[in-house]
Coordinates of C-alpha atoms in Angstrom, one line a residue:
Chain R
M1 CA -12.5 -4.2 -61.6
L2 CA -10.1 -1.4 -61.1
R3 CA -11.0 1.2 -58.5
Q4 CA -9.2 3.7 -56.3
A5 CA -9.0 4.9 -52.7
Q6 CA -7.5 7.9 -50.9
H7 CA -6.5 8.7 -47.4
E8 CA -4.5 11.3 -45.5
F9 CA -2.1 10.1 -42.9
V10 CA -1.4 12.4 -40.0
I11 CA 2.0 11.8 -38.4
R12 CA 3.1 13.6 -35.3
T13 CA 6.9 13.7 -35.3
R14 CA 9.0 14.1 -32.2
G15 CA 11.4 16.4 -33.9
R16 CA 14.3 15.8 -36.4
G17 CA 14.7 12.2 -37.5
L18 CA 13.0 9.2 -39.1
H19 CA 9.5 8.3 -37.9
E20 CA 8.3 4.9 -39.2
F21 CA 4.7 4.4 -40.3
T22 CA 5.0 1.1 -42.2
D23 CA 2.4 -0.5 -40.0
E24 CA -0.2 2.2 -40.4
L25 CA 0.4 2.1 -44.2
E26 CA 0.1 -1.7 -44.4
H27 CA -3.0 -1.6 -42.3
W28 CA -4.7 0.9 -44.7
V29 CA -3.6 -1.2 -47.7
A30 CA -5.0 -4.4 -46.1
Q31 CA -8.4 -2.9 -45.1
G32 CA -8.9 -1.6 -48.7
A33 CA -9.6 -5.1 -49.9
L34 CA -7.6 -4.4 -53.1
Q35 CA -5.2 -7.3 -53.8
T36 CA -3.1 -5.8 -56.6
G37 CA -2.2 -2.3 -57.6
L38 CA -0.1 0.8 -56.8
V39 CA 0.1 3.0 -53.7
T40 CA 1.4 6.5 -54.0
L41 CA 2.4 8.8 -51.1
H42 CA 3.0 12.6 -51.2
I43 CA 4.1 14.6 -48.1
K44 CA 2.4 18.0 -48.1
H45 CA 5.3 20.0 -46.6
T46 CA 8.6 21.5 -47.8
S47 CA 10.6 20.8 -44.6
A48 CA 10.0 17.0 -44.3
S49 CA 10.5 14.0 -46.6
L50 CA 9.4 10.4 -47.2
L51 CA 12.0 7.8 -47.1
I52 CA 12.2 4.0 -47.6
Q53 CA 15.1 2.8 -45.5
E54 CA 16.4 -0.1 -43.5
N55 CA 14.3 -0.8 -40.4
A56 CA 16.5 -3.4 -38.7
D57 CA 19.5 -1.7 -37.1
P58 CA 18.7 1.7 -35.4
D59 CA 22.3 2.7 -36.0
V60 CA 21.5 3.2 -39.7
R61 CA 19.1 6.0 -38.7
R62 CA 21.6 7.5 -36.3
D63 CA 24.3 7.5 -39.1
L64 CA 21.9 9.0 -41.6
D65 CA 21.3 11.9 -39.2
A66 CA 25.1 12.3 -38.7
F67 CA 25.7 12.4 -42.4
F68 CA 23.0 15.0 -43.0
A69 CA 24.2 17.1 -40.0
R70 CA 27.5 17.4 -41.7
L71 CA 26.3 17.8 -45.3
V72 CA 23.5 20.4 -44.5
P73 CA 24.5 21.9 -41.1
D74 CA 22.1 24.1 -39.1
G75 CA 23.1 27.7 -38.8
D76 CA 25.0 27.8 -42.1
R77 CA 26.1 31.4 -42.9
L78 CA 25.3 30.7 -46.5
Y79 CA 21.6 31.3 -46.1
V80 CA 19.4 34.5 -46.3
H81 CA 16.1 32.7 -45.4
T82 CA 16.5 32.3 -41.7
A83 CA 13.1 33.7 -40.4
E84 CA 12.2 30.5 -38.6
G85 CA 15.6 29.8 -37.1
D86 CA 18.9 27.9 -37.7
D87 CA 17.1 24.7 -38.9
D88 CA 14.7 26.5 -41.4
M89 CA 16.7 26.6 -44.6
P90 CA 18.5 23.4 -43.9
A91 CA 15.1 21.7 -43.7
H92 CA 14.2 23.0 -47.2
V93 CA 17.5 21.8 -48.6
R94 CA 17.1 18.4 -47.0
S95 CA 13.6 18.1 -48.6
A96 CA 15.1 19.0 -52.0
I97 CA 17.7 16.1 -52.0
T98 CA 15.5 13.4 -50.4
P99 CA 12.1 12.1 -51.7
V100 CA 8.7 13.8 -51.1
N101 CA 6.8 11.1 -53.1
L102 CA 6.9 7.3 -53.0
S103 CA 5.2 4.8 -55.3
I104 CA 5.1 1.2 -54.2
P105 CA 3.4 -1.7 -56.1
V106 CA 1.0 -3.9 -54.1
A107 CA 0.8 -7.7 -54.7
A108 CA -1.3 -10.3 -52.8
G109 CA -2.6 -7.5 -50.6
R110 CA 0.8 -6.4 -49.4
L111 CA 3.3 -3.6 -50.4
A112 CA 6.1 -5.0 -52.5
L113 CA 8.8 -3.9 -50.0
G114 CA 12.0 -5.7 -49.5
T115 CA 12.7 -7.7 -46.3
W116 CA 14.4 -4.8 -44.5
Q117 CA 12.5 -1.8 -46.0
G118 CA 10.4 0.4 -43.8
V119 CA 8.5 3.6 -44.8
Y120 CA 9.3 6.8 -42.8
V121 CA 8.4 10.4 -42.5
W122 CA 11.8 12.2 -42.2
E123 CA 11.3 15.3 -40.0
H124 CA 13.9 17.9 -40.9
R125 CA 12.9 20.5 -38.3
T126 CA 14.3 20.4 -34.8
H127 CA 11.0 20.7 -33.1
P128 CA 8.0 18.2 -33.3
H129 CA 5.5 18.9 -36.1
T130 CA 2.3 17.4 -37.4
R131 CA 2.9 16.1 -40.9
R132 CA 0.2 15.2 -43.5
V133 CA 0.8 12.6 -46.1
A134 CA -1.7 12.2 -49.0
A135 CA -2.1 8.6 -50.1
H136 CA -3.6 7.2 -53.3
F137 CA -4.3 3.5 -54.0
I138 CA -5.4 2.2 -57.4
G139 CA -6.0 -1.5 -58.0
E140 CA -8.4 -4.3 -58.0
Chain P
M1 CA -15.5 5.3 -64.4
L2 CA -11.7 5.3 -64.3
R3 CA -10.0 6.9 -67.3
Q4 CA -6.6 8.5 -68.1
A5 CA -5.2 11.5 -69.9
Q6 CA -1.8 12.5 -71.1
H7 CA -0.1 15.8 -71.9
E8 CA 3.4 17.2 -72.6
F9 CA 4.3 20.5 -70.9
V10 CA 6.9 22.6 -72.7
I11 CA 8.7 24.9 -70.3
R12 CA 11.1 27.5 -71.6
T13 CA 13.6 28.2 -68.8
R14 CA 15.7 31.4 -68.4
G15 CA 18.8 29.5 -67.3
R16 CA 19.7 27.9 -64.0
G17 CA 17.2 28.1 -61.2
L18 CA 13.6 27.1 -60.3
H19 CA 10.8 27.8 -62.8
E20 CA 7.3 27.4 -61.4
F21 CA 4.6 25.8 -63.4
T22 CA 2.0 25.1 -60.7
D23 CA -0.7 27.2 -62.4
E24 CA -0.3 25.5 -65.8
L25 CA -0.4 22.1 -64.1
E26 CA -3.5 23.0 -62.0
H27 CA -5.2 24.3 -65.2
W28 CA -4.6 21.1 -67.0
V29 CA -5.9 19.0 -64.0
A30 CA -9.0 21.2 -63.8
Q31 CA -9.9 21.1 -67.5
G32 CA -9.7 17.3 -67.5
A33 CA -12.9 17.0 -65.6
L34 CA -11.5 14.3 -63.4
Q35 CA -12.2 14.9 -59.7
T36 CA -10.1 12.2 -58.0
G37 CA -7.0 10.4 -59.1
L38 CA -3.2 10.6 -59.5
V39 CA -1.0 12.9 -61.6
T40 CA 2.5 11.8 -62.5
L41 CA 5.2 14.0 -64.1
H42 CA 8.4 12.9 -65.8
I43 CA 11.0 15.4 -67.1
K44 CA 12.6 14.1 -70.4
H45 CA 16.1 15.4 -69.7
T46 CA 19.2 14.5 -67.7
S47 CA 20.3 18.1 -66.9
A48 CA 17.1 19.4 -65.3
S49 CA 14.8 18.2 -62.5
L50 CA 11.3 18.5 -61.1
L51 CA 11.0 19.9 -57.6
I52 CA 8.2 20.6 -55.1
Q53 CA 9.3 23.4 -52.9
E54 CA 8.1 26.5 -51.0
N55 CA 6.6 29.1 -53.3
A56 CA 6.2 31.9 -50.7
D57 CA 9.6 33.5 -49.9
P58 CA 11.9 33.8 -53.0
D59 CA 14.9 33.7 -50.7
V60 CA 14.3 29.9 -50.4
R61 CA 15.0 29.6 -54.1
R62 CA 18.1 31.8 -53.8
D63 CA 19.4 29.8 -50.9
L64 CA 18.8 26.4 -52.7
D65 CA 20.9 27.8 -55.6
A66 CA 23.6 28.9 -53.1
F67 CA 23.7 25.4 -51.5
F68 CA 24.0 23.6 -54.8
A69 CA 26.6 26.0 -56.1
R70 CA 28.8 25.0 -53.2
L71 CA 27.9 21.2 -53.2
V72 CA 28.2 20.7 -57.0
P73 CA 30.3 23.6 -58.2
D74 CA 30.8 24.4 -61.9
G75 CA 34.2 23.8 -63.4
D76 CA 35.1 21.1 -60.9
R77 CA 38.4 19.4 -61.8
L78 CA 37.0 16.1 -60.8
Y79 CA 35.2 15.5 -64.1
V80 CA 36.2 14.0 -67.5
H81 CA 32.9 14.7 -69.3
T82 CA 33.2 18.5 -70.0
A83 CA 32.3 18.6 -73.7
E84 CA 29.4 21.1 -73.2
G85 CA 31.2 23.3 -70.7
D86 CA 31.8 23.9 -67.0
D87 CA 28.1 23.4 -66.1
D88 CA 27.7 20.1 -68.2
M89 CA 28.6 17.4 -65.7
P90 CA 27.4 19.4 -62.6
A91 CA 24.0 19.5 -64.3
H92 CA 24.0 15.7 -64.6
V93 CA 25.0 15.3 -60.9
R94 CA 22.3 17.7 -59.8
S95 CA 19.7 15.7 -61.8
A96 CA 20.9 12.5 -60.0
I97 CA 20.4 13.9 -56.5
T98 CA 17.1 15.7 -57.1
P99 CA 13.8 14.3 -58.5
V100 CA 13.0 13.7 -62.2
N101 CA 9.5 12.2 -61.4
L102 CA 6.7 13.5 -59.2
S103 CA 3.4 11.8 -58.3
I104 CA 0.7 13.8 -56.7
P105 CA -2.8 12.6 -55.7
V106 CA -5.8 14.7 -56.9
A107 CA -8.9 15.2 -54.7
A108 CA -11.9 17.4 -55.4
G109 CA -10.4 18.4 -58.7
R110 CA -7.2 19.8 -57.2
L111 CA -3.7 18.6 -56.6
A112 CA -3.2 17.5 -52.9
L113 CA -0.3 20.0 -52.5
G114 CA 0.4 21.6 -49.1
T115 CA -0.3 25.3 -48.6
W116 CA 3.1 26.5 -49.5
Q117 CA 4.0 23.9 -52.1
G118 CA 4.7 24.9 -55.7
V119 CA 5.8 22.6 -58.6
Y120 CA 9.0 23.6 -60.4
V121 CA 11.2 22.7 -63.3
W122 CA 14.8 23.0 -61.9
E123 CA 17.1 24.1 -64.7
H124 CA 20.6 23.0 -64.0
R125 CA 22.3 24.5 -67.1
T126 CA 23.5 28.1 -67.1
H127 CA 21.8 29.0 -70.4
P128 CA 18.0 28.9 -71.2
H129 CA 16.6 25.6 -72.5
T130 CA 13.3 24.2 -73.7
R131 CA 12.3 21.4 -71.3
R132 CA 9.6 18.8 -71.9
V133 CA 7.6 17.2 -69.1
A134 CA 5.5 14.2 -69.8
A135 CA 2.3 14.2 -67.7
H136 CA -0.1 11.3 -66.9
F137 CA -3.4 11.6 -65.1
I138 CA -5.5 8.6 -64.1
G139 CA -8.8 9.0 -62.2
E140 CA -12.5 9.5 -62.4
Chain S
M1 CA -10.4 -0.8 -71.1
L2 CA -7.9 0.0 -68.3
R3 CA -6.0 -2.9 -66.8
Q4 CA -2.8 -3.5 -65.0
A5 CA 0.2 -5.8 -65.1
Q6 CA 3.1 -6.6 -62.7
H7 CA 6.5 -8.0 -63.0
E8 CA 9.7 -8.4 -60.9
F9 CA 13.0 -7.6 -62.7
V10 CA 16.0 -9.5 -61.4
I11 CA 19.2 -7.6 -62.1
R12 CA 22.6 -9.1 -61.4
T13 CA 25.1 -6.2 -60.8
R14 CA 28.8 -6.5 -61.2
G15 CA 29.5 -4.3 -58.1
R16 CA 29.3 -0.5 -57.6
G17 CA 28.1 1.5 -60.6
L18 CA 25.2 2.0 -63.0
H19 CA 23.7 -1.1 -64.7
E20 CA 21.3 -0.2 -67.5
F21 CA 18.1 -2.2 -68.0
T22 CA 16.2 0.1 -70.4
D23 CA 16.0 -2.7 -73.1
E24 CA 14.5 -5.3 -70.7
L25 CA 12.0 -2.6 -69.4
E26 CA 11.0 -1.6 -73.0
H27 CA 10.6 -5.2 -73.9
W28 CA 8.3 -5.8 -71.0
V29 CA 6.3 -2.7 -71.8
A30 CA 6.0 -3.7 -75.5
Q31 CA 4.8 -7.3 -74.8
G32 CA 2.1 -6.1 -72.5
A33 CA 0.1 -4.9 -75.4
L34 CA -0.9 -1.7 -73.5
Q35 CA -0.4 1.4 -75.6
T36 CA -1.0 4.2 -73.1
G37 CA -0.4 4.3 -69.4
L38 CA 2.0 4.5 -66.5
V39 CA 4.9 2.3 -65.5
T40 CA 6.2 2.4 -61.9
L41 CA 9.4 0.8 -60.6
H42 CA 10.4 0.2 -57.0
I43 CA 13.8 -1.3 -55.9
K44 CA 13.4 -3.7 -53.0
H45 CA 16.8 -2.8 -51.3
T46 CA 18.2 -0.1 -49.1
S47 CA 21.7 -0.2 -50.6
A48 CA 20.9 0.4 -54.3
S49 CA 18.9 2.9 -56.3
L50 CA 17.1 3.5 -59.6
L51 CA 18.3 6.2 -61.8
I52 CA 17.4 7.8 -65.1
Q53 CA 20.5 9.2 -66.6
E54 CA 22.3 9.9 -69.9
N55 CA 23.2 6.7 -71.7
A56 CA 25.3 8.2 -74.5
D57 CA 28.8 9.1 -73.1
P58 CA 30.1 6.5 -70.5
D59 CA 32.2 9.3 -69.0
V60 CA 29.0 10.6 -67.4
R61 CA 28.7 7.4 -65.4
R62 CA 32.4 7.6 -64.5
D63 CA 32.0 11.2 -63.3
L64 CA 28.9 10.3 -61.2
D65 CA 30.9 7.6 -59.5
A66 CA 33.7 10.1 -58.9
F67 CA 31.4 12.7 -57.4
F68 CA 29.7 10.2 -55.1
A69 CA 33.1 8.7 -54.0
R70 CA 34.0 12.2 -52.8
L71 CA 30.6 13.1 -51.3
V72 CA 29.9 9.8 -49.5
P73 CA 33.4 8.1 -49.1
D74 CA 33.8 4.5 -48.0
G75 CA 35.3 4.0 -44.6
D76 CA 34.1 7.4 -43.2
R77 CA 34.8 7.5 -39.5
L78 CA 31.4 9.2 -38.9
Y79 CA 29.5 6.0 -38.9
V80 CA 28.6 3.4 -36.2
H81 CA 26.9 0.9 -38.5
T82 CA 29.8 -0.8 -40.1
A83 CA 28.9 -4.5 -39.7
E84 CA 29.1 -5.3 -43.4
G85 CA 32.2 -3.3 -44.1
D86 CA 33.5 0.1 -45.3
D87 CA 30.8 0.4 -48.0
D88 CA 27.8 -0.6 -45.9
M89 CA 26.6 2.7 -44.4
P90 CA 27.8 4.7 -47.5
A91 CA 25.4 2.5 -49.5
H92 CA 22.5 3.4 -47.3
V93 CA 23.3 7.1 -47.5
R94 CA 23.6 6.9 -51.3
S95 CA 20.2 5.2 -51.5
A96 CA 18.7 8.0 -49.3
I97 CA 19.8 10.8 -51.7
T98 CA 19.0 9.1 -55.0
P99 CA 15.7 7.6 -56.2
V100 CA 14.3 4.2 -55.2
N101 CA 11.1 4.7 -57.2
L102 CA 10.5 5.8 -60.8
S103 CA 7.3 6.5 -62.6
I104 CA 7.3 6.9 -66.4
P105 CA 4.3 7.6 -68.6
V106 CA 3.8 5.3 -71.7
A107 CA 2.5 6.6 -75.0
A108 CA 2.2 4.8 -78.3
G109 CA 3.5 1.6 -76.6
R110 CA 6.8 3.2 -75.5
L111 CA 8.2 4.8 -72.3
A112 CA 8.1 8.6 -72.6
L113 CA 11.9 8.9 -72.1
G114 CA 14.0 11.7 -73.5
T115 CA 16.4 10.9 -76.4
W116 CA 19.4 10.3 -74.1
Q117 CA 17.7 8.9 -71.1
G118 CA 18.4 5.3 -69.9
V119 CA 17.0 3.5 -66.9
Y120 CA 19.6 2.1 -64.5
V121 CA 20.0 0.1 -61.3
W122 CA 22.6 2.0 -59.3
E123 CA 24.6 -0.6 -57.2
H124 CA 26.0 1.1 -54.2
R125 CA 27.9 -1.9 -52.7
T126 CA 31.4 -2.8 -53.8
H127 CA 30.6 -6.4 -54.5
P128 CA 28.1 -7.8 -57.1
H129 CA 24.5 -8.3 -55.8
T130 CA 21.2 -9.7 -57.2
R131 CA 18.7 -6.8 -57.1
R132 CA 15.0 -7.1 -57.4
V133 CA 12.9 -4.3 -58.9
A134 CA 9.0 -4.5 -58.6
A135 CA 7.3 -3.1 -61.7
H136 CA 3.7 -2.1 -62.1
F137 CA 2.0 -1.0 -65.4
I138 CA -1.5 0.4 -65.6
G139 CA -3.0 1.5 -68.9
E140 CA -5.1 0.5 -71.9

């Protein structure tokens, strides 16, 4: 019979960059005893995102950082909203052009991720933050 | 027992920019009498988006507009598809790099939004439009 | 009564660009005999995306390609991760700034798409690939 479960993941980031939490997520899915269904994640912040990306070569994460540093540079003179520093408005822009929600089907008790896909919190602020991710699982 | 509800929000925008509808959305969630579940939104257009963004300082919205005016400028000579004017193809590009779906868990009868998160229709066309957002709620 | 279904779409792309599969998706939804609910799609790759975009004028797709060729050019000297060629890291960047999940309500046995909306696999690699899209449908 269909039922649902909820959870809030608390991720402590070490500052800007990708912080993988695939293992915590898979663990939560496995312990729920639901074999088939849908997991949805929502990050409760406007200066961080959720990303599914390659988890094999760390250079991919380094290059993503390099691309975004060029596309949305800190300290851009374009912005008025600079109360919290040079990385404040760039963090909002980054969270507008990258995902804040993810929805992943579950089959045979596992997330339907591709071979090289990991699930990440993408911290857009320079300093470490505590990030909250609301999780919902419906299935049977 | 699990059940579902659907709705179509009709949002009249005043032209390009972010149009908040968090209150209408919360109202619809509250009246559904479902305490726990998942709300999904889909905008039925290819020249507008759905965004979760800070709703405290209006300068954030002003700066987002400024960033996108520079990244995806109107009247760009790059484009062939210009039938509806200088803002036609830029609106399609903007809707490709920003969300058209949102999925937000509901707990204790409320959307699991962060303190500063609001839900917006992002109008990408210069002129006002009527935008339709399909909404789905499953829960108990 | 609420129930769910799953499927995996296998899409053979002809190289970089948008590959529509709206018809296959509508066909799967129709044969499921569920009238009302929610369809979620997840692409199991980190170098391709899922996009909802205009399916009327092919120039829109040509112009999207042109914009992305300028924003995320192949052979950019910025990158370290170049093992698979000039289009390797640009494909990862493109998949970070465009959707990898879609969630679309279903009403009266049809996806709640707008008049001009089509559903696409967006191939970011230059060469043809076989792409897998996990699909989940919950409804009644």
